[in-house]
Each structure stands twice: as C-alpha cells, then as structure tokens.
mmCIF file of C-alpha atoms in Angstrom:
data_model
loop_
_atom_site.group_PDB
_atom_site.id
_atom_site.type_symbol
_atom_site.label_atom_id
_atom_site.label_comp_id
_atom_site.label_asym_id
_atom_site.label_seq_id
_atom_site.Cartn_x
_atom_site.Cartn_y
_atom_site.Cartn_z
ATOM 1 C CA UNK A 1 0.028 -0.103 -0.073
ATOM 2 C CA UNK A 2 1.654 3.255 -1.153
ATOM 3 C CA UNK A 3 0.944 5.639 0.919
ATOM 4 C CA UNK A 4 2.136 8.962 2.101
ATOM 5 C CA UNK A 5 1.885 11.651 5.454
ATOM 6 C CA UNK A 6 2.083 15.370 5.025
ATOM 7 C CA UNK A 7 1.334 17.669 7.741
ATOM 8 C CA UNK A 8 -2.175 19.037 7.901
ATOM 9 C CA UNK A 9 -2.679 22.523 7.183
ATOM 10 C CA UNK A 10 -5.998 25.381 7.349
ATOM 11 C CA UNK A 11 -6.552 24.648 3.682
ATOM 12 C CA UNK A 12 -7.004 20.581 4.012
ATOM 13 C CA UNK A 13 -10.340 21.612 6.183
ATOM 14 C CA UNK A 14 -13.307 20.776 3.709
ATOM 15 C CA UNK A 15 -11.256 17.311 3.042
ATOM 16 C CA UNK A 16 -11.464 17.098 6.792
ATOM 17 C CA UNK A 17 -15.219 17.697 7.598
ATOM 18 C CA UNK A 18 -15.697 15.245 4.608
ATOM 19 C CA UNK A 19 -14.044 13.126 6.517
ATOM 20 C CA UNK A 20 -16.098 13.347 9.281
ATOM 21 C CA UNK A 21 -18.976 13.427 8.600
ATOM 22 C CA UNK A 22 -18.382 9.773 6.083
ATOM 23 C CA UNK A 23 -17.255 8.429 8.909
ATOM 24 C CA UNK A 24 -20.202 9.500 11.353
ATOM 25 C CA UNK A 25 -23.302 10.175 9.019
ATOM 26 C CA UNK A 26 -24.417 7.106 9.629
ATOM 27 C CA UNK A 27 -24.299 7.444 12.727
ATOM 28 C CA UNK A 28 -26.791 10.301 12.606
ATOM 29 C CA UNK A 29 -28.586 8.433 10.031
ATOM 30 C CA UNK A 30 -29.933 5.877 12.624
ATOM 31 C CA UNK A 31 -31.753 8.430 14.393
ATOM 32 C CA UNK A 32 -34.483 9.730 12.039
ATOM 33 C CA UNK A 33 -33.308 13.431 11.901
ATOM 34 C CA UNK A 34 -34.171 15.706 8.653
ATOM 35 C CA UNK A 35 -30.429 15.709 7.013
ATOM 36 C CA UNK A 36 -30.696 19.557 7.468
ATOM 37 C CA UNK A 37 -30.188 18.510 11.379
ATOM 38 C CA UNK A 38 -28.420 15.972 10.645
ATOM 39 C CA UNK A 39 -25.907 18.232 8.549
ATOM 40 C CA UNK A 40 -25.900 21.073 11.596
ATOM 41 C CA UNK A 41 -24.850 17.881 13.944
ATOM 42 C CA UNK A 42 -22.059 16.657 11.931
ATOM 43 C CA UNK A 43 -20.831 19.933 12.040
ATOM 44 C CA UNK A 44 -20.675 21.440 15.330
ATOM 45 C CA UNK A 45 -19.153 17.682 16.038
ATOM 46 C CA UNK A 46 -16.148 18.280 13.812
ATOM 47 C CA UNK A 47 -15.766 21.872 15.183
ATOM 48 C CA UNK A 48 -15.240 20.332 19.145
ATOM 49 C CA UNK A 49 -13.560 17.271 18.502
ATOM 50 C CA UNK A 50 -11.193 19.347 16.199
ATOM 51 C CA UNK A 51 -10.800 22.062 19.053
ATOM 52 C CA UNK A 52 -10.272 18.965 21.879
ATOM 53 C CA UNK A 53 -8.007 17.401 19.882
ATOM 54 C CA UNK A 54 -5.998 20.809 19.490
ATOM 55 C CA UNK A 55 -6.350 21.153 23.204
ATOM 56 C CA UNK A 56 -5.725 17.519 24.465
ATOM 57 C CA UNK A 57 -3.060 16.855 22.711
ATOM 58 C CA UNK A 58 -1.378 20.822 21.152
ATOM 59 C CA UNK A 59 2.516 19.208 20.804
ATOM 60 C CA UNK A 60 0.332 16.289 18.107
ATOM 61 C CA UNK A 61 1.848 14.872 14.492
ATOM 62 C CA UNK A 62 -2.279 16.310 12.132
ATOM 63 C CA UNK A 63 -1.712 14.969 9.294
ATOM 64 C CA UNK A 64 -3.241 14.098 5.944
ATOM 65 C CA UNK A 65 -3.131 10.181 5.612
ATOM 66 C CA UNK A 66 -2.483 11.128 0.484
ATOM 67 C CA UNK A 67 -2.522 8.116 -1.812
ATOM 68 C CA UNK A 68 -0.743 10.173 -5.433
ATOM 69 C CA UNK A 69 -1.615 12.848 -4.054
ATOM 70 C CA UNK A 70 -4.954 12.871 -3.272
ATOM 71 C CA UNK A 71 -6.528 13.246 0.575
ATOM 72 C CA UNK A 72 -7.766 9.565 1.525
ATOM 73 C CA UNK A 73 -7.074 9.730 5.016
ATOM 74 C CA UNK A 74 -5.896 11.489 8.371
ATOM 75 C CA UNK A 75 -3.351 10.599 11.301
ATOM 76 C CA UNK A 76 -2.693 11.948 14.806
ATOM 77 C CA UNK A 77 0.214 11.213 16.884
ATOM 78 C CA UNK A 78 0.959 11.999 19.676
ATOM 79 C CA UNK A 79 4.225 11.463 21.385
ATOM 80 C CA UNK A 80 5.720 11.753 25.288
ATOM 81 C CA UNK A 81 7.780 10.371 27.525
ATOM 82 C CA UNK A 82 5.488 7.888 28.664
ATOM 83 C CA UNK A 83 4.514 6.012 24.913
ATOM 84 C CA UNK A 84 2.924 7.255 21.704
ATOM 85 C CA UNK A 85 -0.864 7.865 21.857
ATOM 86 C CA UNK A 86 -2.576 7.454 18.544
ATOM 87 C CA UNK A 87 -4.979 10.460 18.703
ATOM 88 C CA UNK A 88 -7.426 9.490 15.100
ATOM 89 C CA UNK A 89 -6.564 7.401 12.020
ATOM 90 C CA UNK A 90 -9.144 7.749 9.657
ATOM 91 C CA UNK A 91 -9.818 6.860 6.472
ATOM 92 C CA UNK A 92 -12.115 7.432 3.873
ATOM 93 C CA UNK A 93 -14.841 4.493 3.151
ATOM 94 C CA UNK A 94 -13.575 3.975 -0.336
ATOM 95 C CA UNK A 95 -10.424 3.030 1.329
ATOM 96 C CA UNK A 96 -11.568 0.896 4.118
ATOM 97 C CA UNK A 97 -11.058 -2.554 4.117
ATOM 98 C CA UNK A 98 -7.842 -2.170 1.926
ATOM 99 C CA UNK A 99 -5.005 -2.662 3.960
ATOM 100 C CA UNK A 100 -4.504 1.753 4.091
ATOM 101 C CA UNK A 101 -5.187 1.535 8.102
ATOM 102 C CA UNK A 102 -3.590 -1.602 9.214
ATOM 103 C CA UNK A 103 -0.469 -0.301 7.191
ATOM 104 C CA UNK A 104 -0.353 3.490 9.145
ATOM 105 C CA UNK A 105 -1.065 1.429 12.235
ATOM 106 C CA UNK A 106 2.349 -1.001 11.416
ATOM 107 C CA UNK A 107 3.868 3.249 11.229
ATOM 108 C CA UNK A 108 2.454 4.189 13.991
ATOM 109 C CA UNK A 109 3.646 0.782 15.764
ATOM 110 C CA UNK A 110 6.668 0.532 13.885
ATOM 111 C CA UNK A 111 8.109 4.303 15.132
ATOM 112 C CA UNK A 112 6.882 2.902 18.933
ATOM 113 C CA UNK A 113 9.298 -0.505 19.158
ATOM 114 C CA UNK A 114 12.020 1.877 17.717
ATOM 115 C CA UNK A 115 11.491 4.267 20.717
ATOM 116 C CA UNK A 116 11.115 1.378 23.093
ATOM 117 C CA UNK A 117 7.607 3.227 23.858
ATOM 118 C CA UNK A 118 4.195 2.104 24.282
ATOM 119 C CA UNK A 119 1.045 2.976 21.917
ATOM 120 C CA UNK A 120 -1.906 4.138 23.816
ATOM 121 C CA UNK A 121 -6.033 4.680 22.175
ATOM 122 C CA UNK A 122 -9.067 5.451 22.827
ATOM 123 C CA UNK A 123 -11.837 3.251 20.868
ATOM 124 C CA UNK A 124 -15.347 2.730 20.356
ATOM 125 C CA UNK A 125 -16.246 -0.799 21.454
ATOM 126 C CA UNK A 126 -18.000 -1.388 18.401
ATOM 127 C CA UNK A 127 -15.548 0.388 16.038
ATOM 128 C CA UNK A 128 -14.455 -2.392 13.316
ATOM 129 C CA UNK A 129 -11.117 -1.183 13.466
ATOM 130 C CA UNK A 130 -11.281 -2.768 17.427
ATOM 131 C CA UNK A 131 -10.106 -6.289 15.552
ATOM 132 C CA UNK A 132 -7.625 -4.442 13.914
ATOM 133 C CA UNK A 133 -6.276 -3.051 17.022
ATOM 134 C CA UNK A 134 -6.526 -6.652 18.970
ATOM 135 C CA UNK A 135 -5.359 -8.422 15.430
ATOM 136 C CA UNK A 136 -1.704 -5.675 15.752
ATOM 137 C CA UNK A 137 -0.755 -6.508 19.654
ATOM 138 C CA UNK A 138 -2.744 -4.243 21.801
ATOM 139 C CA UNK A 139 -4.294 -5.042 24.556
ATOM 140 C CA UNK A 140 -8.066 -3.901 26.186
ATOM 141 C CA UNK A 141 -6.634 -1.375 29.167
ATOM 142 C CA UNK A 142 -10.062 0.120 30.719
ATOM 143 C CA UNK A 143 -12.894 2.027 29.208
ATOM 144 C CA UNK A 144 -12.636 5.825 29.657
ATOM 145 C CA UNK A 145 -16.382 7.279 29.368
ATOM 146 C CA UNK A 146 -18.021 5.542 26.558
ATOM 147 C CA UNK A 147 -15.032 4.468 24.613
ATOM 148 C CA UNK A 148 -12.080 0.642 25.482
ATOM 149 C CA UNK A 149 -9.042 1.911 26.570
ATOM 150 C CA UNK A 150 -6.238 -0.258 24.456
ATOM 151 C CA UNK A 151 -2.797 -0.124 24.630
ATOM 152 C CA UNK A 152 0.546 -2.145 23.125
ATOM 153 C CA UNK A 153 3.743 -2.532 24.031
ATOM 154 C CA UNK A 154 6.715 -2.368 22.747
ATOM 155 C CA UNK A 155 8.791 -6.321 22.719
ATOM 156 C CA UNK A 156 11.952 -6.528 24.525
#
C-alpha cells in the first residue's frame, strides 16, 4: 500500500470535514433526524472534536494521508515520554478494508518499537477498527467514558 503523510494545513479543512461526515453520518442517520439537522450536528461535532484534540494534544503530529497526491485520510499522533497516543486514525469509506488503516498502524507501531515506547488509544466498542487493534497486539486496559482503552507494548 503506497501512501504518504504530510502535515495538515488550513487548506485541508474541507477534506477533513468530508472525512469526518463520511465516518459519522450513519450514526446520526439512524436517528431519523432530517438531513439538515444531521448536517448541523455533524458540523458542530467536527468543530468540537477538532478543538478538543488541539487542546488535549497541542504538540501532536496532525497528518493528512495521501495516495498518489490525493487526500484519503488522517493520522493524529501525540508523542510523549510515557508513550505514543494514537489520537485519531481515519480513512475515507472507499479506502476502508483495503489495508490502508493496517499500514498506517504498522508505521505507528514501528516508530514506537524503535523508540521503545507503548502506544495508547481509545476506541468505541462497536468500531470495526477495534478488531484490527487486537490483531496488531493491543490489549484492552479499561474504559474511558464510552470508549475502550487499549495499549500496545513494544517487544523487548
């Protein structure tokens, strides 16, 4: 899987909004709300998530994932002395199930292994990515609100 990472810029916001909506629309559509209300809620959720991530992880790497120069996802990774925190990994629906998420995760884990640091993340219990994390060696360590906390430890 050939992909590249580049730093996120302000001009990426329209793509990042589309990515967010693509990943969350089904959750809201199941509620039966009118489309206009769903769009408004998703816009608010995008802004809130973006603000929260920036406040909670001010020094994180905010990366756009590209395939042949086209944005296809995002990878947000915070590096700290106590380990790496996978803040967010997301790919457009048409890229899901094709190995891109696994390849991105492999890159994160290789970096953490080289640094001798664990990787921490939180994931919704129903998120299909949870199975990928388990296959890659993450273990569930508890819950954080509605999410499952998971940790991967480097091989000594």
